[in-house]
GROMACS .gro file of N, CA, C and O in nm:
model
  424
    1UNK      N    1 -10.579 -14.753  -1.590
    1UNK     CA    2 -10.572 -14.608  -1.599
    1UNK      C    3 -10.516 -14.554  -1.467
    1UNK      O    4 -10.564 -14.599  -1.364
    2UNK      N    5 -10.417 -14.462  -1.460
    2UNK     CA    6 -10.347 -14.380  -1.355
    2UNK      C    7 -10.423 -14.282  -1.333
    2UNK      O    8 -10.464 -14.214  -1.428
    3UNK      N    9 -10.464 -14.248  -1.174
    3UNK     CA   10 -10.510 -14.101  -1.149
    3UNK      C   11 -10.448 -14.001  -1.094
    3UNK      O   12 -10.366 -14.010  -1.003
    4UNK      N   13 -10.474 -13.935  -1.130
    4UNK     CA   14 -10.379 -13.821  -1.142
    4UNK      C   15 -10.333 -13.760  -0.965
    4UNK      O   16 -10.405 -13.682  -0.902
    5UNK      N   17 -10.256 -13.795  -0.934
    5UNK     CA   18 -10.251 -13.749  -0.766
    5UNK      C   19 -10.250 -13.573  -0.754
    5UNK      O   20 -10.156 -13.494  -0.769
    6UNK      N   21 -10.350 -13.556  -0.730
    6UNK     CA   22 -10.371 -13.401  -0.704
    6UNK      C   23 -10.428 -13.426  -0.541
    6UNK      O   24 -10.479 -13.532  -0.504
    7UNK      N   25 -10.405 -13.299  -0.452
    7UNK     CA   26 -10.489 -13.296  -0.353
    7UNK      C   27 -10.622 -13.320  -0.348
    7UNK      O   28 -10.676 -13.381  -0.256
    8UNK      N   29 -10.686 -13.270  -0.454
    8UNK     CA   30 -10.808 -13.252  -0.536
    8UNK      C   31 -10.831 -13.442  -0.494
    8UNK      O   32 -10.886 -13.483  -0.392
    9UNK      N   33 -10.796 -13.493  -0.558
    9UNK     CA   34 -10.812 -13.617  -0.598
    9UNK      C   35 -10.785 -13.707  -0.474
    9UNK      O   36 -10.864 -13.797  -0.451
   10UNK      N   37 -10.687 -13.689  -0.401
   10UNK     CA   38 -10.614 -13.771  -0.282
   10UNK      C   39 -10.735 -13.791  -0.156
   10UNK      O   40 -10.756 -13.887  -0.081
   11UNK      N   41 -10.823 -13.616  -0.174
   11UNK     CA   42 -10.940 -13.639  -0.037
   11UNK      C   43 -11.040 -13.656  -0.144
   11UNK      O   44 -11.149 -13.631  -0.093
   12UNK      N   45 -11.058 -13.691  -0.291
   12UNK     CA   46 -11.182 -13.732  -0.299
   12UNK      C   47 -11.287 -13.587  -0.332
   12UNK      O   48 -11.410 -13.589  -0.344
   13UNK      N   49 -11.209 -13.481  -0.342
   13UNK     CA   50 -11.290 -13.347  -0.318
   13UNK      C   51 -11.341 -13.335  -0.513
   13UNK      O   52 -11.275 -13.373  -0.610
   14UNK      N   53 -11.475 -13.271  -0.510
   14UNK     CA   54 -11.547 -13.233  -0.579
   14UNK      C   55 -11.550 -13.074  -0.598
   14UNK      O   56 -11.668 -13.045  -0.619
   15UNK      N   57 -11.486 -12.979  -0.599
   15UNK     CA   58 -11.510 -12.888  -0.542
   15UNK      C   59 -11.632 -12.759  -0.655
   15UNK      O   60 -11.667 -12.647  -0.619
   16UNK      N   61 -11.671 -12.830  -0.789
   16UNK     CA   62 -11.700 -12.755  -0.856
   16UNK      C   63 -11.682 -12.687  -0.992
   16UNK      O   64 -11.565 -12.649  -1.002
   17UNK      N   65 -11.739 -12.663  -1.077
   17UNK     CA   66 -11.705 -12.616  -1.192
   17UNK      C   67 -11.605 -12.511  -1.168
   17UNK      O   68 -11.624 -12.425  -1.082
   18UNK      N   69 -11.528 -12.513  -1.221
   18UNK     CA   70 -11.424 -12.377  -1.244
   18UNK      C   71 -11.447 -12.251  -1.359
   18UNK      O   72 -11.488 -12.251  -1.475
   19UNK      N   73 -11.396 -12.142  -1.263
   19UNK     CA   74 -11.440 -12.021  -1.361
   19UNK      C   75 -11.309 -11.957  -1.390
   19UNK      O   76 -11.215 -12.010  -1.331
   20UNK      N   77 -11.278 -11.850  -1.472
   20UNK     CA   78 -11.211 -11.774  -1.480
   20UNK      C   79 -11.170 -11.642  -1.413
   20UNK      O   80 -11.267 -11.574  -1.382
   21UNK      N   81 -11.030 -11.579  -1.376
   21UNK     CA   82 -11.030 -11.494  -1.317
   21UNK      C   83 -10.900 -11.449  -1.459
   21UNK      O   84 -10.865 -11.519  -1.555
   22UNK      N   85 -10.855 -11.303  -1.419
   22UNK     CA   86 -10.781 -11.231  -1.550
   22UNK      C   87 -10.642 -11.244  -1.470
   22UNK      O   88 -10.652 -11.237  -1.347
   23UNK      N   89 -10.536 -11.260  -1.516
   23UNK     CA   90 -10.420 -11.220  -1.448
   23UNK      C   91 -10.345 -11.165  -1.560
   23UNK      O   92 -10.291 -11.232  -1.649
   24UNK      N   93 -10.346 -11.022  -1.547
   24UNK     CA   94 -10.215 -10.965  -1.654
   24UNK      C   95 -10.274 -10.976  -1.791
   24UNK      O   96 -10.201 -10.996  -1.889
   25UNK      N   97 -10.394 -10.965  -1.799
   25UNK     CA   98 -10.466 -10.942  -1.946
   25UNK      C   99 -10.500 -11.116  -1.977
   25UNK      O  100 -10.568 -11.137  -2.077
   26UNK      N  101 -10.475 -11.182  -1.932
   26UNK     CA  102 -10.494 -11.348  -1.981
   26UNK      C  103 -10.569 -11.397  -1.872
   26UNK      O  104 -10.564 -11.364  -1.753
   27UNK      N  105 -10.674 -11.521  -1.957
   27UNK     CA  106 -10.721 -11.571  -1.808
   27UNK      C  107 -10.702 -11.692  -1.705
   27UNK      O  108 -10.642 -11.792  -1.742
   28UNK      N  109 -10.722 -11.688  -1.654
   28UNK     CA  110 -10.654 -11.768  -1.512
   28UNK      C  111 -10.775 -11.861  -1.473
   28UNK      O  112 -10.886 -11.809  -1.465
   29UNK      N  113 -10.757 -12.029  -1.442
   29UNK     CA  114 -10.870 -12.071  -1.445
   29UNK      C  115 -10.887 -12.076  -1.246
   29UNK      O  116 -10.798 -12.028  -1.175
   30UNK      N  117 -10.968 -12.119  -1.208
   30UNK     CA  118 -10.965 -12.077  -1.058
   30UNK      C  119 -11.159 -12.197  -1.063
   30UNK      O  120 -11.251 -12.211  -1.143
   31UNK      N  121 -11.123 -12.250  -0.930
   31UNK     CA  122 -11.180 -12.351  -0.847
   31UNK      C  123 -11.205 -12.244  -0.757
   31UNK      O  124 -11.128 -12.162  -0.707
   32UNK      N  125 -11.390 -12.271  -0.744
   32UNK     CA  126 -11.425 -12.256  -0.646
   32UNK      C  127 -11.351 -12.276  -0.506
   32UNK      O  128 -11.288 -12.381  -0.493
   33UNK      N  129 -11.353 -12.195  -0.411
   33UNK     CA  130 -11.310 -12.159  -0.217
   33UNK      C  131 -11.186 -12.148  -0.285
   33UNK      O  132 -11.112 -12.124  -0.189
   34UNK      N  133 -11.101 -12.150  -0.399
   34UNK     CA  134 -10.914 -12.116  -0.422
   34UNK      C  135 -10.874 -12.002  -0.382
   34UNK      O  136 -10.969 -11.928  -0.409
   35UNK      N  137 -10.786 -11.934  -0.330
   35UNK     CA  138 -10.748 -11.831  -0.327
   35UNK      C  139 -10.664 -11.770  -0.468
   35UNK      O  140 -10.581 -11.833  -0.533
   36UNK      N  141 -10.700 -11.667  -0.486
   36UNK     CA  142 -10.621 -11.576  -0.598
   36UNK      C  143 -10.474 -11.689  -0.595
   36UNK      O  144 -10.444 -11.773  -0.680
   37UNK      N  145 -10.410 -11.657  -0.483
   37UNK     CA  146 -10.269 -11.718  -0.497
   37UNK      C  147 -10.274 -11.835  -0.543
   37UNK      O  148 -10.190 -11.845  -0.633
   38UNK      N  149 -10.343 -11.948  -0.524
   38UNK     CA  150 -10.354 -12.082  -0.536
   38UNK      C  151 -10.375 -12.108  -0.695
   38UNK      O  152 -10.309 -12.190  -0.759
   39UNK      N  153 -10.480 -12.024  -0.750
   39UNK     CA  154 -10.496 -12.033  -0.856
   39UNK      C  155 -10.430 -12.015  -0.953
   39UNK      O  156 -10.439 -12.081  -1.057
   40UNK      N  157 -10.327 -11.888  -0.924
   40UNK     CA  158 -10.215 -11.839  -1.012
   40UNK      C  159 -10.108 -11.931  -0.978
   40UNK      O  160 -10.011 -11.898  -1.044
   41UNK      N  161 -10.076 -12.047  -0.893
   41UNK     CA  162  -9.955 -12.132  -0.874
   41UNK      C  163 -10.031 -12.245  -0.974
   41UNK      O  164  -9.976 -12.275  -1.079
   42UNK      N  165 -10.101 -12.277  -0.953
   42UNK     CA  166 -10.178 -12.386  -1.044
   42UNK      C  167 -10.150 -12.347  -1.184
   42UNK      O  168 -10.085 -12.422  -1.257
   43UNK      N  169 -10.181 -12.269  -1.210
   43UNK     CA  170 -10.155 -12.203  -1.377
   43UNK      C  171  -9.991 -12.173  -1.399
   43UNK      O  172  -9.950 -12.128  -1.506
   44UNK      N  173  -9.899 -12.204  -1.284
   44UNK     CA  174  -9.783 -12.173  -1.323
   44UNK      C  175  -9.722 -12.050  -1.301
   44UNK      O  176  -9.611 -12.009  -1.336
   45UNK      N  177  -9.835 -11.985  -1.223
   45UNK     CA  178  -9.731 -11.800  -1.195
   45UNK      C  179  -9.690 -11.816  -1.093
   45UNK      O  180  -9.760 -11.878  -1.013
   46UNK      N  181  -9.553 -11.764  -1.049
   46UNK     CA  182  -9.512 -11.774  -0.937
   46UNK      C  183  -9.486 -11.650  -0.892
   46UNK      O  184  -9.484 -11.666  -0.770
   47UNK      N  185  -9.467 -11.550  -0.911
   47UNK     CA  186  -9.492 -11.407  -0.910
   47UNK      C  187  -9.548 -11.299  -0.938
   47UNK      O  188  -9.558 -11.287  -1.060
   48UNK      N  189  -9.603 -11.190  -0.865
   48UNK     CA  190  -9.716 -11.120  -0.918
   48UNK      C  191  -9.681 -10.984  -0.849
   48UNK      O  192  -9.769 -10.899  -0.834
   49UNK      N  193  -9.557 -10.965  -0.807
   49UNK     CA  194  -9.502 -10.839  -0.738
   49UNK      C  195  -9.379 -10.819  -0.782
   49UNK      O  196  -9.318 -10.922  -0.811
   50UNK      N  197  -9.309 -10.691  -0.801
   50UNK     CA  198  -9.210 -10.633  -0.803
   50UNK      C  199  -9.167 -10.553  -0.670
   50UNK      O  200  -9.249 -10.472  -0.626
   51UNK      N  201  -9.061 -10.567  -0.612
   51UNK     CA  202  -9.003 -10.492  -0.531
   51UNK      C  203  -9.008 -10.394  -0.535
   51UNK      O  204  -9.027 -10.359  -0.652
   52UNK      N  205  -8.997 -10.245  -0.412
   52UNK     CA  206  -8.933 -10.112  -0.500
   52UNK      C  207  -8.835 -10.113  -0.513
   52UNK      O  208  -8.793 -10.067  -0.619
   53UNK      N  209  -8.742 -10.164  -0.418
   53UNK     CA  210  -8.616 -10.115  -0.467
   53UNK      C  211  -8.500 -10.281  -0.535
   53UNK      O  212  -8.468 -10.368  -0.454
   54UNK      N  213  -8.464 -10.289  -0.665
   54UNK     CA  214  -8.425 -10.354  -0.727
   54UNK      C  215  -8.540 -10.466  -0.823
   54UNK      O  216  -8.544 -10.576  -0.877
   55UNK      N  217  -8.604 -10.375  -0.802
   55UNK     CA  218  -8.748 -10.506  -0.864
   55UNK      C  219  -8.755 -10.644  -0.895
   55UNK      O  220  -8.799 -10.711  -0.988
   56UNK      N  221  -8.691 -10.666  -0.778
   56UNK     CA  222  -8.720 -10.847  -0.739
   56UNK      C  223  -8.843 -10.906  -0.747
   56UNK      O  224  -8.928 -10.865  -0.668
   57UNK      N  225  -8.877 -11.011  -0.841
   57UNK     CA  226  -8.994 -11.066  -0.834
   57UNK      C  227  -9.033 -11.132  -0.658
   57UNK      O  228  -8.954 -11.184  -0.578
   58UNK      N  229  -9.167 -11.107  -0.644
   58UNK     CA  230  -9.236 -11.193  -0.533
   58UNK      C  231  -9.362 -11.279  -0.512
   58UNK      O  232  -9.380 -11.332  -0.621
   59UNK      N  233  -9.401 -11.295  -0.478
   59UNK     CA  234  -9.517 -11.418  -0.486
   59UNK      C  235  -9.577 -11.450  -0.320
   59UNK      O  236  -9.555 -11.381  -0.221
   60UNK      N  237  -9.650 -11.567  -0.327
   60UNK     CA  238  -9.655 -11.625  -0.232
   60UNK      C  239  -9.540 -11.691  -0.159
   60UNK      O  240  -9.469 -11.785  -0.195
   61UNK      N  241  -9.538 -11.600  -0.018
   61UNK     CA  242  -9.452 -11.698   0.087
   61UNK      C  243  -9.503 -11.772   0.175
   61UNK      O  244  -9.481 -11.893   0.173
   62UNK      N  245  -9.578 -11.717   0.263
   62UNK     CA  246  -9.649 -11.758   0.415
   62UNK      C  247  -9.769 -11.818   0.408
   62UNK      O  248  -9.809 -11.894   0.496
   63UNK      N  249  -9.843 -11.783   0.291
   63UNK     CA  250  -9.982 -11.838   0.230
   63UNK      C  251 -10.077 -11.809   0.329
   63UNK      O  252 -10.192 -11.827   0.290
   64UNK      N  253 -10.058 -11.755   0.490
   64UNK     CA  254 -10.147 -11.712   0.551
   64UNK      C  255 -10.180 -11.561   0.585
   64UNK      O  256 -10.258 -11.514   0.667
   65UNK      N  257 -10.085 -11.494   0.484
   65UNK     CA  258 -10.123 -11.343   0.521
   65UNK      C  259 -10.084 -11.231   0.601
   65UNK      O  260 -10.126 -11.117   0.617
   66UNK      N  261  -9.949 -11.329   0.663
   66UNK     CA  262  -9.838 -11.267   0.759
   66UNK      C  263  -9.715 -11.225   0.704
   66UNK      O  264  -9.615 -11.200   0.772
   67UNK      N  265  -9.725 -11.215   0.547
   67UNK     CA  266  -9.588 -11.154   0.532
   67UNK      C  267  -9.572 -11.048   0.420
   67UNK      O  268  -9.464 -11.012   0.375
   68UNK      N  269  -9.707 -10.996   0.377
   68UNK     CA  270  -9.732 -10.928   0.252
   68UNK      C  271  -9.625 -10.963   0.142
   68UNK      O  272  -9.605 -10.863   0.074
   69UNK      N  273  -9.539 -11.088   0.095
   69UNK     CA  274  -9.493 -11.068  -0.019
   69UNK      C  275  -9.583 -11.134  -0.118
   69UNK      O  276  -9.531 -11.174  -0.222
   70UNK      N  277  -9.729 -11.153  -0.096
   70UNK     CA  278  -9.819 -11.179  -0.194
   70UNK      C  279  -9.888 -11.071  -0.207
   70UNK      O  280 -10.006 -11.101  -0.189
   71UNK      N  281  -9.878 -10.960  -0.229
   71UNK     CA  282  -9.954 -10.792  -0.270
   71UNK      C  283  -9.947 -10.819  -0.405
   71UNK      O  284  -9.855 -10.881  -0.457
   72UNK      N  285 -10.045 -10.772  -0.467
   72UNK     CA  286 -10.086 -10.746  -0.616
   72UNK      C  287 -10.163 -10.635  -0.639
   72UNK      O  288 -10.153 -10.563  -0.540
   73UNK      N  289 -10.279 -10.555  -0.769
   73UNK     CA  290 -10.332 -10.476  -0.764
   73UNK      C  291 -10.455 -10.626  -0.845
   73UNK      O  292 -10.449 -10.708  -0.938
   74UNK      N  293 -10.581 -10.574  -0.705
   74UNK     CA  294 -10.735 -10.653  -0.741
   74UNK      C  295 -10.821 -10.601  -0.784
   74UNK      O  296 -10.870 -10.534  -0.693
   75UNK      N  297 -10.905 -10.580  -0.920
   75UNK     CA  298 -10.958 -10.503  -0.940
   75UNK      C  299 -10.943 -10.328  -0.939
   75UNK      O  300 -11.044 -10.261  -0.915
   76UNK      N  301 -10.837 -10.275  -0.962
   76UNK     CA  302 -10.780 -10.143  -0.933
   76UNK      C  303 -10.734 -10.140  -0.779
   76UNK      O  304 -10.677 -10.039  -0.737
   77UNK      N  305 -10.756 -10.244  -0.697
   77UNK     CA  306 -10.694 -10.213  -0.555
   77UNK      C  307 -10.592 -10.236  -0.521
   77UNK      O  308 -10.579 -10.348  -0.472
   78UNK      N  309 -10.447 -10.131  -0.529
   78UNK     CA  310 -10.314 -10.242  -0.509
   78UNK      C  311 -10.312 -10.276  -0.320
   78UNK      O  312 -10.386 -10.246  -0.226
   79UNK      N  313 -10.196 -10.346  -0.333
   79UNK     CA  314 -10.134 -10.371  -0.243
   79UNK      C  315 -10.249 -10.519  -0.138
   79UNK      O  316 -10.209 -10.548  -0.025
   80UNK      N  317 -10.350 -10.577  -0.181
   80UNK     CA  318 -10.420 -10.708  -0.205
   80UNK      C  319 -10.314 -10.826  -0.162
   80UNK      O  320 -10.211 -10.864  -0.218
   81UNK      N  321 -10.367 -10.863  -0.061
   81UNK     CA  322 -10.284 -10.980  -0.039
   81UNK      C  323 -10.332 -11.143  -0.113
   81UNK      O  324 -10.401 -11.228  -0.057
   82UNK      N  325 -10.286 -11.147  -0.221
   82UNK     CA  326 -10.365 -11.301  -0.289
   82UNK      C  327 -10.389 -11.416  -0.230
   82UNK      O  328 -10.482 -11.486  -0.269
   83UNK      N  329 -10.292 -11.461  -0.104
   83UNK     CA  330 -10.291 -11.613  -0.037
   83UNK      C  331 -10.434 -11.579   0.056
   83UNK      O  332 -10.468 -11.675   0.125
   84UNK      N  333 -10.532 -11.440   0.068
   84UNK     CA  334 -10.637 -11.415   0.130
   84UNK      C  335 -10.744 -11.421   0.052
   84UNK      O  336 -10.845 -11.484   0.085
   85UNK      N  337 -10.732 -11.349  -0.068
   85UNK     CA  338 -10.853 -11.295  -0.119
   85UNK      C  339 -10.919 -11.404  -0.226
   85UNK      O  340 -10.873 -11.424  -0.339
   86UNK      N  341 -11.012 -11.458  -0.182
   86UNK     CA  342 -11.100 -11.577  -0.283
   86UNK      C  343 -11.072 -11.522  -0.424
   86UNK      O  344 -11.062 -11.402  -0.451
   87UNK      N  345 -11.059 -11.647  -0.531
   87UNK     CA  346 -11.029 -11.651  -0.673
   87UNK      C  347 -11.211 -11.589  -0.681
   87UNK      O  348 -11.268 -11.657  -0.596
   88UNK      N  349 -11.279 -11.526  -0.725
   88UNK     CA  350 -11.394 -11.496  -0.751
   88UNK      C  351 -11.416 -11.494  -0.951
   88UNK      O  352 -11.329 -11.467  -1.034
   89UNK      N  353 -11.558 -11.531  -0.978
   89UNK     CA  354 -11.541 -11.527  -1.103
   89UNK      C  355 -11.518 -11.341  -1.180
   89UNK      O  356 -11.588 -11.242  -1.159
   90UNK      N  357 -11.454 -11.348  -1.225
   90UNK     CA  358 -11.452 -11.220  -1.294
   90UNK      C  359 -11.353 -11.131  -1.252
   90UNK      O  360 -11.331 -11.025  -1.309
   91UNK      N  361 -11.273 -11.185  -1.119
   91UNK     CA  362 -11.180 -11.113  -1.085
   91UNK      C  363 -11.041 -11.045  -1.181
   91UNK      O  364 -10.981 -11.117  -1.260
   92UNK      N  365 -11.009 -10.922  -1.163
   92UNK     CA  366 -10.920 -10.898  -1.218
   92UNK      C  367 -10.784 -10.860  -1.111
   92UNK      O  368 -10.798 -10.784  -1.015
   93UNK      N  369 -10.622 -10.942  -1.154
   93UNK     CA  370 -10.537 -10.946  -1.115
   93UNK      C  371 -10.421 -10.863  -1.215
   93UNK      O  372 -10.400 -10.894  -1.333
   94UNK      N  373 -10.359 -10.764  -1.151
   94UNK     CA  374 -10.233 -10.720  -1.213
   94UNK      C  375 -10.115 -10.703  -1.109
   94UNK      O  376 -10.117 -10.658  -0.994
   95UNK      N  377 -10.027 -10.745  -1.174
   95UNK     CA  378  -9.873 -10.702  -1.141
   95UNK      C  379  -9.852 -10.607  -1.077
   95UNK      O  380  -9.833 -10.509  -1.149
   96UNK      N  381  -9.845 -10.586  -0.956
   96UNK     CA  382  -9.763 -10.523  -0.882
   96UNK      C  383  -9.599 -10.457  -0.867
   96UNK      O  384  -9.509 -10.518  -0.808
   97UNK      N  385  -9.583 -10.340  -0.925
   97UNK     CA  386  -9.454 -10.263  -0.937
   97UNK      C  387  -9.432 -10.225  -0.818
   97UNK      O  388  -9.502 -10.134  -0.774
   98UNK      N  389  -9.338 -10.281  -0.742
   98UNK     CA  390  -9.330 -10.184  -0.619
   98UNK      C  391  -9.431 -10.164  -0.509
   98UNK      O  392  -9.495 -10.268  -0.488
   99UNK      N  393  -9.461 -10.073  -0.439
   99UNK     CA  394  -9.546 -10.031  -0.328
   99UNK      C  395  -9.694 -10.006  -0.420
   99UNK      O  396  -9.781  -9.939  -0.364
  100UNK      N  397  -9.717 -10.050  -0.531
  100UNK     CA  398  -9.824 -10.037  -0.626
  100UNK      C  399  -9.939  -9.888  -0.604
  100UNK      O  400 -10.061  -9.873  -0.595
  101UNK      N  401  -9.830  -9.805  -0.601
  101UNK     CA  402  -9.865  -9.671  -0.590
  101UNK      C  403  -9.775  -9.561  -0.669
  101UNK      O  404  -9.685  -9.497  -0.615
  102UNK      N  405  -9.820  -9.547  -0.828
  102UNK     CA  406  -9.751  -9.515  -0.918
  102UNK      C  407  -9.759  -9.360  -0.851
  102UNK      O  408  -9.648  -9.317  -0.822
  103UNK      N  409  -9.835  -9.298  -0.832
  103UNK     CA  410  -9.892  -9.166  -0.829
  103UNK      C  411  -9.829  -9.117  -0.731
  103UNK      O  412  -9.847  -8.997  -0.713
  104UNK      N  413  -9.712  -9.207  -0.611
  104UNK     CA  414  -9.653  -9.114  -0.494
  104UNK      C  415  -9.521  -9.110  -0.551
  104UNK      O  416  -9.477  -9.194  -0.629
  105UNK      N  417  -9.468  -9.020  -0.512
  105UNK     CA  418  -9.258  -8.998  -0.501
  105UNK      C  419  -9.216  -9.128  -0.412
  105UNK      O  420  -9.263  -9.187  -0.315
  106UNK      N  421  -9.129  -9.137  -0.476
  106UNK     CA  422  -9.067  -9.279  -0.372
  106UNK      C  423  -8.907  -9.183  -0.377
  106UNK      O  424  -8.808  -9.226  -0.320
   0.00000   0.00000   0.00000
């Protein structure tokens, strides 16, 4: 039998039952200590922001929190940096349009 080479697997880590978090109305499975970002690359999203101007998808770049192109809206809070904010159970994640502030004039 082949095992599956995951990081997960390579140190031997246990890290825990996994729970669900929402991304975009669907749910997102997420490992305990993961970050939002981590969890949504695992599941295959690679973007969770729109630009304002030309609405270029964005995602995780820097993964440490130095470059805001991982902003999303967390629980009604936009502009959330995901490569920071722990996958928590019950969390809710949406898409980010822009400066994720529908309600100002741009």
């Amino acid at each position: 039998m082949t095992r599956r080479r995951t990081p997960a697997a390579l140190v031997e880590a246990d890290p825990g039952p996994a729970h669900r978090i929402e991304f975009d109305g669907r749910p997102v499975r997420a490992l305990p200590g993961q970050s939002i970002a981590a969890a949504l690359w695992a599941d295959g999203v690679l973007a969770w922001r729109t630009t304002r101007v030309g609405g270029r998808p964005r995602g995780a770049f820097c993964g440490i929190g130095a470059c805001f192109d991982c902003l999303a809206i967390v629980n009604g809070r936009a502009n959330q940096r995901l490569c920071l904010l722990p996958a928590e159970p019950g969390t809710v994640v949406t898409t980010q349009e822009g400066h994720g502030r529908a309600d100002l004039a741009v």
